[in-house]
Short mmCIF file of C-alpha atoms in Angstrom, two decimals:
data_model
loop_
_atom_site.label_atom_id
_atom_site.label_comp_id
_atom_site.label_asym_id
_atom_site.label_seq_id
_atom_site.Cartn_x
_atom_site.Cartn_y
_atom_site.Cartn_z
CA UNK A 1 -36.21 49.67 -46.83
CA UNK A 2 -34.51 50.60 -43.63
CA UNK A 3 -37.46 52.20 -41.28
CA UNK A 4 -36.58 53.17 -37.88
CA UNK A 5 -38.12 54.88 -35.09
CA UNK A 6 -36.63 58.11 -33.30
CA UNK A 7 -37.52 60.24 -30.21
CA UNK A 8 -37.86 60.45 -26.48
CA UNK A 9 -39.35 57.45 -24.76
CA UNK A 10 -43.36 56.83 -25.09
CA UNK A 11 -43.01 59.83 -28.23
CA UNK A 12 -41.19 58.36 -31.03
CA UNK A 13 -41.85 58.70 -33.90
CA UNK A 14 -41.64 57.10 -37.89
CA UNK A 15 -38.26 57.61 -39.63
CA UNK A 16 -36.36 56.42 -42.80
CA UNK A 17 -32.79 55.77 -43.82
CA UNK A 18 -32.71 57.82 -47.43
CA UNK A 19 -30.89 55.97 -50.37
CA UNK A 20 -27.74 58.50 -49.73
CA UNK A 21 -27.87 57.08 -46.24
CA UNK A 22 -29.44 59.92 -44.81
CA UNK A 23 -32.25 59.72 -42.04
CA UNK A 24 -35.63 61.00 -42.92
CA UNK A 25 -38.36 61.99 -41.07
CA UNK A 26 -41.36 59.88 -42.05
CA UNK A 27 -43.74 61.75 -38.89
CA UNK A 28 -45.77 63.95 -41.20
CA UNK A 29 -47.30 61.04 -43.23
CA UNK A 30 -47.33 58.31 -41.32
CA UNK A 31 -48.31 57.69 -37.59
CA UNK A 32 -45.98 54.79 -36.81
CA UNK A 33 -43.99 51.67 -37.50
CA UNK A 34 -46.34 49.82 -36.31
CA UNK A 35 -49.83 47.87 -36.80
CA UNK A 36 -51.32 48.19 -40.45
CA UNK A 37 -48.06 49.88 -42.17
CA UNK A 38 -46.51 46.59 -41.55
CA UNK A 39 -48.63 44.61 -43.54
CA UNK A 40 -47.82 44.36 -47.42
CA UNK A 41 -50.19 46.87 -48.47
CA UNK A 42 -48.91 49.34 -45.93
CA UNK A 43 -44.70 48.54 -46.58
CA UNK A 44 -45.96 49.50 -50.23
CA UNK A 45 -46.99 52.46 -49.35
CA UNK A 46 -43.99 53.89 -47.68
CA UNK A 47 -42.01 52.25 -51.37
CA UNK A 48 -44.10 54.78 -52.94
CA UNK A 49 -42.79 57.94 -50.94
CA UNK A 50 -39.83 59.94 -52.07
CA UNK A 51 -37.02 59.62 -49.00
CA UNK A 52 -35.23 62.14 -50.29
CA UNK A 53 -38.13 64.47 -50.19
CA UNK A 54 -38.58 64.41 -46.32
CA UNK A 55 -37.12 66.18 -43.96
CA UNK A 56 -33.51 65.12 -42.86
CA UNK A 57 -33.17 64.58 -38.81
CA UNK A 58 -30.34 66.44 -36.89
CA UNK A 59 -27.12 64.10 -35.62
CA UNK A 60 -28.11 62.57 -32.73
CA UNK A 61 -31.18 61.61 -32.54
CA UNK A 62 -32.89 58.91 -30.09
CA UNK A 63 -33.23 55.53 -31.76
CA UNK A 64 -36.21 53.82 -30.25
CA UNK A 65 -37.33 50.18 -30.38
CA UNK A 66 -37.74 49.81 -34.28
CA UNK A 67 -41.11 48.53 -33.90
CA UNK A 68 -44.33 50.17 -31.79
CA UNK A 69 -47.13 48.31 -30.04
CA UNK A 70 -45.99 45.22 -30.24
CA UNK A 71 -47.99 42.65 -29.43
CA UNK A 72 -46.23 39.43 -28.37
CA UNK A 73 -42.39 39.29 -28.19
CA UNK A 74 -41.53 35.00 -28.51
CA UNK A 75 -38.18 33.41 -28.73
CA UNK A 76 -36.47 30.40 -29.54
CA UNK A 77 -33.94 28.87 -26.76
CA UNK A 78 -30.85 26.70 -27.82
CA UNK A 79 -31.28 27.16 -31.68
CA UNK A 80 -27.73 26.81 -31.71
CA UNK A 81 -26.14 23.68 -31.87
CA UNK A 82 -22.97 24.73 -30.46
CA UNK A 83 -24.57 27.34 -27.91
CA UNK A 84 -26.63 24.27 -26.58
CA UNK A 85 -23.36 22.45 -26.23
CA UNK A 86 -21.63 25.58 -23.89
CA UNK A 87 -24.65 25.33 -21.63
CA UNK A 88 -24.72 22.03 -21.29
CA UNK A 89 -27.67 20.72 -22.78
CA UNK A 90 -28.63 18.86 -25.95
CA UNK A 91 -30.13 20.08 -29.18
CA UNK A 92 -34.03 20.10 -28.70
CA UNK A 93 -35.92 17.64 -31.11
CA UNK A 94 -38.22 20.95 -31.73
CA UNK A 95 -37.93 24.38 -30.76
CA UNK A 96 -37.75 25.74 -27.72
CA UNK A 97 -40.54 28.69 -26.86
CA UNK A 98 -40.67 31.40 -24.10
CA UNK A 99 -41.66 34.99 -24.54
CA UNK A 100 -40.46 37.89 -23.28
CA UNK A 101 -42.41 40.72 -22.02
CA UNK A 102 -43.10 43.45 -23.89
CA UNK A 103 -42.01 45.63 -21.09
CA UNK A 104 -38.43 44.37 -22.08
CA UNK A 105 -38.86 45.97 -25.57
CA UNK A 106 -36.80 49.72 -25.69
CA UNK A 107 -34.17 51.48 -28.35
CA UNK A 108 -31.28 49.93 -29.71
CA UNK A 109 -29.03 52.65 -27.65
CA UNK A 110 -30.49 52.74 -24.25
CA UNK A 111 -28.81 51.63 -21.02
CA UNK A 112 -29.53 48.15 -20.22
CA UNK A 113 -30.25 47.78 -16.12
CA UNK A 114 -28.49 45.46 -14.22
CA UNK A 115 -31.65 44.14 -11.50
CA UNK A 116 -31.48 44.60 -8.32
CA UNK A 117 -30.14 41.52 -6.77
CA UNK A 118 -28.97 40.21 -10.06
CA UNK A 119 -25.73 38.36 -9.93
CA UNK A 120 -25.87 36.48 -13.31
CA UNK A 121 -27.13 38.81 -16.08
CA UNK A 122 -26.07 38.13 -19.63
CA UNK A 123 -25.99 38.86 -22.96
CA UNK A 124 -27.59 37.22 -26.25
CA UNK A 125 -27.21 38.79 -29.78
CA UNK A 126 -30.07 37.53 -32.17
CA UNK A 127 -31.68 37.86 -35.30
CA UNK A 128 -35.14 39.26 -35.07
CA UNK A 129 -38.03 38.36 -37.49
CA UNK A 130 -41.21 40.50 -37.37
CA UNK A 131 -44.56 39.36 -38.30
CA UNK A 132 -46.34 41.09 -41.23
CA UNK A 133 -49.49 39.40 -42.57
CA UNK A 134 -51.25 37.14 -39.81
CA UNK A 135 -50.23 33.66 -39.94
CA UNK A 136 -51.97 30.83 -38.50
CA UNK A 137 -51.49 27.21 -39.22
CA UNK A 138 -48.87 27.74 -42.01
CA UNK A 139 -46.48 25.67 -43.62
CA UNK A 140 -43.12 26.35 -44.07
CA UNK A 141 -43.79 26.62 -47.72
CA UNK A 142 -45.61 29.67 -46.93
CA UNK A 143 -44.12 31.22 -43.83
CA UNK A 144 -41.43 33.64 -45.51
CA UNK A 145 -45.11 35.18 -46.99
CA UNK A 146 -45.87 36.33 -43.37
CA UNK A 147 -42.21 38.08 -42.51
CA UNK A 148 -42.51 41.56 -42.82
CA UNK A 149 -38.73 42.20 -41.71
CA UNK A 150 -36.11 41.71 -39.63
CA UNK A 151 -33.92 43.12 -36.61
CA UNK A 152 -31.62 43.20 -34.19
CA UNK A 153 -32.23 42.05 -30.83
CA UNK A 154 -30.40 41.80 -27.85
CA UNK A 155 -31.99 38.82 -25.89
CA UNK A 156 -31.00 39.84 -22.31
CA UNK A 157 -30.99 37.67 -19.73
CA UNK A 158 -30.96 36.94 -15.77
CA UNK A 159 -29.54 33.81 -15.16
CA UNK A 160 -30.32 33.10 -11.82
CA UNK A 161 -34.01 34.48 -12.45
CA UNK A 162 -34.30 32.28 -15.91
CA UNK A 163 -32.64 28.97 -14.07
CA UNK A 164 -31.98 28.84 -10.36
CA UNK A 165 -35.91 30.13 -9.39
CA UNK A 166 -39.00 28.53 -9.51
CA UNK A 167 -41.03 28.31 -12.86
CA UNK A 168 -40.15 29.48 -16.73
CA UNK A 169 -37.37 30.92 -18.09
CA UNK A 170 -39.53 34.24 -18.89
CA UNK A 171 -39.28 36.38 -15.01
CA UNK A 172 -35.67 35.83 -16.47
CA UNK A 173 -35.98 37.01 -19.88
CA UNK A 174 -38.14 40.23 -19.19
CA UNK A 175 -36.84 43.20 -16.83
CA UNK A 176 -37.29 46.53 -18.36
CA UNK A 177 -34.72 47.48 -20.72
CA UNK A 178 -33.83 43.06 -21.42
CA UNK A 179 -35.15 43.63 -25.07
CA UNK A 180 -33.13 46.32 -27.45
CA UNK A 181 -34.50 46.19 -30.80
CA UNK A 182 -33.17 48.05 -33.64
CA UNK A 183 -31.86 50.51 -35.02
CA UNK A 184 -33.86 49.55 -38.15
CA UNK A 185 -36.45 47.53 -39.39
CA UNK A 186 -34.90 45.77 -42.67
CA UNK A 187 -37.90 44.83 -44.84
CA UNK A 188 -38.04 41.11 -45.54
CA UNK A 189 -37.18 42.19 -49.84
CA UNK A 190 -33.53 43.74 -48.65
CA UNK A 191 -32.52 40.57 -46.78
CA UNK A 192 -32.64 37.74 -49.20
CA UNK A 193 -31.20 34.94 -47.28
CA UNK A 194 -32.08 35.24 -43.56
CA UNK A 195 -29.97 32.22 -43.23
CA UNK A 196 -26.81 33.37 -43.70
CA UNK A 197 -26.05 36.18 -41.88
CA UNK A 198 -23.08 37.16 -39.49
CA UNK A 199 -23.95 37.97 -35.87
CA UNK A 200 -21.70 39.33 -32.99
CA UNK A 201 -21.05 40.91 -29.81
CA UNK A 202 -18.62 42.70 -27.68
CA UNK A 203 -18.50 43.48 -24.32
CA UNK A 204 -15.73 46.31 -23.30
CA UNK A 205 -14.12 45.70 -26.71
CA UNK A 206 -13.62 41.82 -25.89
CA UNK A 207 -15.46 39.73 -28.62
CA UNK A 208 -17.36 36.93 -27.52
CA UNK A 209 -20.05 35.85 -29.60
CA UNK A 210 -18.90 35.36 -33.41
CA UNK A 211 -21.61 33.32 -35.27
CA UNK A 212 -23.39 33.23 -38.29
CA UNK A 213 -27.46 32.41 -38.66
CA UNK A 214 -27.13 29.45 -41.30
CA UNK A 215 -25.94 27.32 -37.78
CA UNK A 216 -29.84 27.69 -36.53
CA UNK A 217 -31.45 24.71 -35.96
CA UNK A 218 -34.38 25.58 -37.05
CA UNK A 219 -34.41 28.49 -39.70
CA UNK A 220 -36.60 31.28 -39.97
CA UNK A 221 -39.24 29.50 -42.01
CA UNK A 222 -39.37 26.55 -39.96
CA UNK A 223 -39.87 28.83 -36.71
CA UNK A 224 -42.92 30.84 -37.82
CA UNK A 225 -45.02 27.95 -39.25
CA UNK A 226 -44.02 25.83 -35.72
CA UNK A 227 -45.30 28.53 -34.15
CA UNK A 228 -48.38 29.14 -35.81
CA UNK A 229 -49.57 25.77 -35.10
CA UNK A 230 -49.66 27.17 -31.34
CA UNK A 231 -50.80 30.58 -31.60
CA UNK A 232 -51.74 33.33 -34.11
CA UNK A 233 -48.63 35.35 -35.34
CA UNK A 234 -49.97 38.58 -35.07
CA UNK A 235 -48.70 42.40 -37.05
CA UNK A 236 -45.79 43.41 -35.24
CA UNK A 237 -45.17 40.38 -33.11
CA UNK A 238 -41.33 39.84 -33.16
CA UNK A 239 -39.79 36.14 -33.15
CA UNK A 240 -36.04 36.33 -31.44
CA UNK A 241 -34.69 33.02 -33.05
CA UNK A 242 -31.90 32.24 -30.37
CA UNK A 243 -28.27 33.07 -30.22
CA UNK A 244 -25.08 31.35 -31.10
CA UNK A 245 -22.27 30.35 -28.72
CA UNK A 246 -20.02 33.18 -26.51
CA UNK A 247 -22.77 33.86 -24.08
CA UNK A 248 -21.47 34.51 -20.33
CA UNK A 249 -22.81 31.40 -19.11
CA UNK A 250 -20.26 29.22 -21.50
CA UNK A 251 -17.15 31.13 -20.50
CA UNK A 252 -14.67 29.05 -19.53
CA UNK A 253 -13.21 28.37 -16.50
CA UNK A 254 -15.21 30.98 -15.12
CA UNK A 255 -18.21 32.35 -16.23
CA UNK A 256 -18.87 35.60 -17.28
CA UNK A 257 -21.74 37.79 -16.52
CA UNK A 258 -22.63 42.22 -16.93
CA UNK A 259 -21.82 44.68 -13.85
CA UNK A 260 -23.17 48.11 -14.12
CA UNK A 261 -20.72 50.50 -16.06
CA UNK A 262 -20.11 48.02 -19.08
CA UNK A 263 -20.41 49.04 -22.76
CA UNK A 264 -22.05 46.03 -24.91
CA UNK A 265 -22.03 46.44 -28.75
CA UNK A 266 -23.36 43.95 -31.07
CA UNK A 267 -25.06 43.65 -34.77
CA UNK A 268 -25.91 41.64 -37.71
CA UNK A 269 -24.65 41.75 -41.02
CA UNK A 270 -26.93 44.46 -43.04
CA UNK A 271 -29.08 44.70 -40.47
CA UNK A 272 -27.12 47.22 -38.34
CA UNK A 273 -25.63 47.70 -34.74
CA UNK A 274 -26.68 48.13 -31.38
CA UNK A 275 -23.99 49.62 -28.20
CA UNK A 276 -25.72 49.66 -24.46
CA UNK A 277 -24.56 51.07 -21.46
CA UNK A 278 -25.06 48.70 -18.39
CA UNK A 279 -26.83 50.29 -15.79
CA UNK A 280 -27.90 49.78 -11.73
CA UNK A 281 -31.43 49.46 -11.90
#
């Protein structure tokens, strides 16, 4: 299933994309994308309705995040081989954790804000894997169990904030609007290998990230049972697993980083796209 959420900020609302590729109104029997409809029992539940029953939504609708109340928002830095290489830094022997606020979370459309006094803010394009059943001390064996889905994100980031000031990458990582998610939520059963999926981005038209998730160092599988051995995955959490190489930061000779009146577009294969405005916050 494709499952989506659409409306003004702070009021969206449950949607689905119909087998004829239609969007669908889901608002009338369910309450959200979010909390117990993502677990197993709850995705089932949805598989049961009729898409083509529900109401169709008028052309140009608000996407929002694809995901509501989410609890923790973690990612995985230089899970990339080759993107480790373009920032100059070696492959960790295990993965790299910071999270993002969840202020940073908003719709795969909306502007993206430039912060005041930024001078180095830059774009990521990564796959996003959201938590379904609890998992806590699990092995890889039984990690893909715990997946509920998957997502685009667009892993924003300050680069002066992340690696110039004092302390962790995250007052870097989580200004309002650093975190599009979306369009949809892919359930885990439509995307049978996460590891081998195309991933891209564009800024003004100009391709610079080209990459393709089976280059991760550590896969999807591998991520959530590392992390579980640190802290209960939670419903609705959302793993970013990192980004492959093109970022601003690796241009060469000169680096490359968003102004304010940018378009950024970006997507994974089956999973959908995303296109941002840049914005003065």
């Amino acid at each position: 299933m494709k499952l989506f959420r659409h409306g003004p900020v702070g009021a969206e609302r449950p949607g689905i994309v119909a087998p004829d590729g239609s969007a669908r109104d889901l608002s009338a029997l369910l309450p959200d994308i979010a909390g117990p409809l993502l677990l197993p029992a709850g995705l089932d539940s949805i598989r049961a309705l009729d898409p083509l029953a529900l109401p169709v939504l008028p052309p140009g609708f608000r996407h929002g995040a694809c995901v509501g109340q989410v609890p923790k928002f973690i990612c995985v830095g230089l899970n990339y081989a080759d993107h480790a290489a373009e920032t100059g830094t070696t492959v960790p022997p295990e993965p790299v954790l910071f999270m993002k606020g969840v202020n940073a979370i908003c719709g795969a459309h909306d502007d993206i804000e430039i912060p005041r006094g930024s001078s180095k803010t830059d774009w990521e394009v990564e796959l996003g894997v959201v938590i379904g059943t609890p998992a806590k001390y699990v092995s890889e064996a039984e990690a893909m169990a715990h997946v509920a889905g998957y997502c685009v994100v667009h892993d924003v980031s300050e680069r002066a904030f992340q690696m110039e000031r004092q302390g962790q990458w995250v007052k870097g990582k989580s200004h309002d609007s650093f975190g599009p998610i979306g369009p949809w939520l892919v359930t885990a059963d439509e995307v049978p290998d996460p590891q081998a999926l195309d991933l891209w981005l564009e800024v003004d038209g100009h391709r610079y990230q080209q990459g393709n998730t089976r280059t991760m160092v550590f896969g999807v599988a591998a991520l959530v049972s590392y992390i579980s051995q640190f802290m209960t995955l939670q419903t609705g959490d959302i793993i970013s697993t990192g980004t492959p190489p093109g970022v601003g930061l690796g241009q060469k000779p000169h680096r490359v980083y968003l102004r304010a009146g940018q378009e950024v577009r970006l997507g994974l294969a089956g999973l959908g796209e995303q296109r941002q405005r840049t914005v003065q916050a």
